[in-house]
Amino acid sequence: MNKRFTSTINDSISKQDDILVKEDNIINHKDILNNDVNINSDGQKSKFKLTKTQKNKIVKKAFPLYLEDDKSRKLDSICKKIGLSKNELINKMIDYSLENLELEF
């Protein structure tokens, strides 16, 4: 393929992803990278930082994860923009959730 055609395709995909992200009420990827701030239930701000995962030799367990199609598409779109695999992003989200979890019984 020629470079102009490839560039046009890539631009089109990028624009479609931006539209998909905005339509699905996900924070724009620029906001994720620049303003990765979440609000806790107590009103305090806490950051959810996304960085590239470094290779390590941690024992890992695999299990099936079933997602609704729209959630899977949202994750794919975010992953494409920030350069993480879906598995890396989900692991980071789980780490954040476990660190900030409060159990009430």
Short mmCIF file of C-alpha atoms in Angstrom, two decimals:
data_model
loop_
_atom_site.label_atom_id
_atom_site.label_comp_id
_atom_site.label_asym_id
_atom_site.label_seq_id
_atom_site.Cartn_x
_atom_site.Cartn_y
_atom_site.Cartn_z
CA MET A 1 0.00 0.00 0.00
CA ASN A 2 1.19 3.49 -0.62
CA LYS A 3 1.98 5.77 2.32
CA ARG A 4 -0.81 8.25 1.59
CA PHE A 5 -3.46 5.51 1.57
CA THR A 6 -2.06 3.99 4.78
CA SER A 7 -1.97 7.40 6.44
CA THR A 8 -5.57 8.09 5.39
CA ILE A 9 -6.69 4.73 6.79
CA ASN A 10 -4.84 5.33 10.08
CA ASP A 11 -6.33 8.84 10.40
CA SER A 12 -9.79 7.46 9.72
CA ILE A 13 -9.37 4.73 12.34
CA SER A 14 -8.09 7.27 14.86
CA LYS A 15 -11.06 9.57 14.22
CA GLN A 16 -13.51 6.66 14.50
CA ASP A 17 -11.92 5.61 17.80
CA ASP A 18 -12.20 9.17 19.13
CA ILE A 19 -15.87 9.21 18.15
CA LEU A 20 -16.47 5.78 19.72
CA VAL A 21 -14.78 6.86 22.92
CA LYS A 22 -16.79 10.09 23.13
CA GLU A 23 -20.06 8.34 22.27
CA ASP A 24 -19.51 5.73 24.95
CA ASN A 25 -18.83 8.41 27.59
CA ILE A 26 -15.24 7.32 28.13
CA ILE A 27 -12.70 9.97 28.95
CA ASN A 28 -10.82 11.09 25.83
CA HIS A 29 -7.37 9.45 25.59
CA LYS A 30 -5.65 12.83 25.99
CA ASP A 31 -7.55 13.29 29.26
CA ILE A 32 -6.49 9.82 30.38
CA LEU A 33 -2.83 10.66 29.81
CA ASN A 34 -2.97 14.23 31.15
CA ASN A 35 -5.68 14.18 33.82
CA ASP A 36 -5.82 10.62 35.08
CA VAL A 37 -7.73 11.62 38.21
CA ASN A 38 -10.52 9.70 39.89
CA ILE A 39 -12.75 10.93 42.69
CA ASN A 40 -13.13 8.63 45.69
CA SER A 41 -16.44 8.23 47.46
CA ASP A 42 -15.12 10.50 50.21
CA GLY A 43 -14.53 13.28 47.67
CA GLN A 44 -10.74 13.04 47.62
CA LYS A 45 -8.83 12.82 44.37
CA SER A 46 -6.73 9.76 43.68
CA LYS A 47 -4.69 9.11 40.58
CA PHE A 48 -4.97 6.05 38.38
CA LYS A 49 -1.64 6.12 36.57
CA LEU A 50 -1.06 4.07 33.45
CA THR A 51 2.51 3.12 32.64
CA LYS A 52 3.98 0.39 30.48
CA THR A 53 4.24 -2.86 32.41
CA GLN A 54 7.77 -4.14 32.89
CA LYS A 55 8.47 -7.80 32.26
CA ASN A 56 8.77 -9.77 35.46
CA LYS A 57 8.68 -13.40 36.46
CA ILE A 58 5.58 -13.36 38.65
CA VAL A 59 3.55 -16.56 38.63
CA LYS A 60 0.33 -15.79 36.82
CA LYS A 61 -2.98 -17.63 36.70
CA ALA A 62 -5.26 -17.59 33.69
CA PHE A 63 -9.04 -17.68 33.83
CA PRO A 64 -11.80 -16.84 31.38
CA LEU A 65 -13.22 -13.35 31.54
CA TYR A 66 -16.55 -12.71 29.89
CA LEU A 67 -17.30 -9.10 28.98
CA GLU A 68 -20.24 -7.44 27.34
CA ASP A 69 -19.39 -6.45 23.77
CA ASP A 70 -19.55 -2.70 24.42
CA LYS A 71 -17.18 -2.98 27.40
CA SER A 72 -14.74 -5.00 25.31
CA ARG A 73 -14.84 -2.37 22.54
CA LYS A 74 -14.24 0.43 25.07
CA LEU A 75 -11.23 -1.39 26.50
CA ASP A 76 -9.88 -2.09 23.00
CA SER A 77 -10.19 1.58 22.10
CA ILE A 78 -8.39 2.73 25.26
CA CYS A 79 -5.66 0.10 24.82
CA LYS A 80 -5.05 1.16 21.25
CA LYS A 81 -4.59 4.78 22.32
CA ILE A 82 -2.29 4.21 25.29
CA GLY A 83 -0.25 1.29 23.94
CA LEU A 84 -1.14 -1.38 26.49
CA SER A 85 -2.60 -4.80 25.87
CA LYS A 86 -6.11 -5.44 27.15
CA ASN A 87 -4.64 -7.83 29.71
CA GLU A 88 -2.17 -5.19 30.97
CA LEU A 89 -4.93 -2.58 31.29
CA ILE A 90 -7.30 -4.95 33.12
CA ASN A 91 -4.48 -5.95 35.53
CA LYS A 92 -3.73 -2.28 36.26
CA MET A 93 -7.43 -1.62 36.85
CA ILE A 94 -7.65 -4.61 39.22
CA ASP A 95 -4.49 -3.48 41.09
CA TYR A 96 -5.99 -0.01 41.55
CA SER A 97 -9.32 -1.44 42.69
CA LEU A 98 -7.71 -3.79 45.21
CA GLU A 99 -5.56 -0.99 46.66
CA ASN A 100 -8.58 1.30 47.04
CA LEU A 101 -11.18 -1.26 48.09
CA GLU A 102 -13.15 -0.81 51.29
CA LEU A 103 -15.23 -3.76 52.42
CA GLU A 104 -18.38 -3.10 54.40
CA PHE A 105 -20.20 -5.99 56.01
#
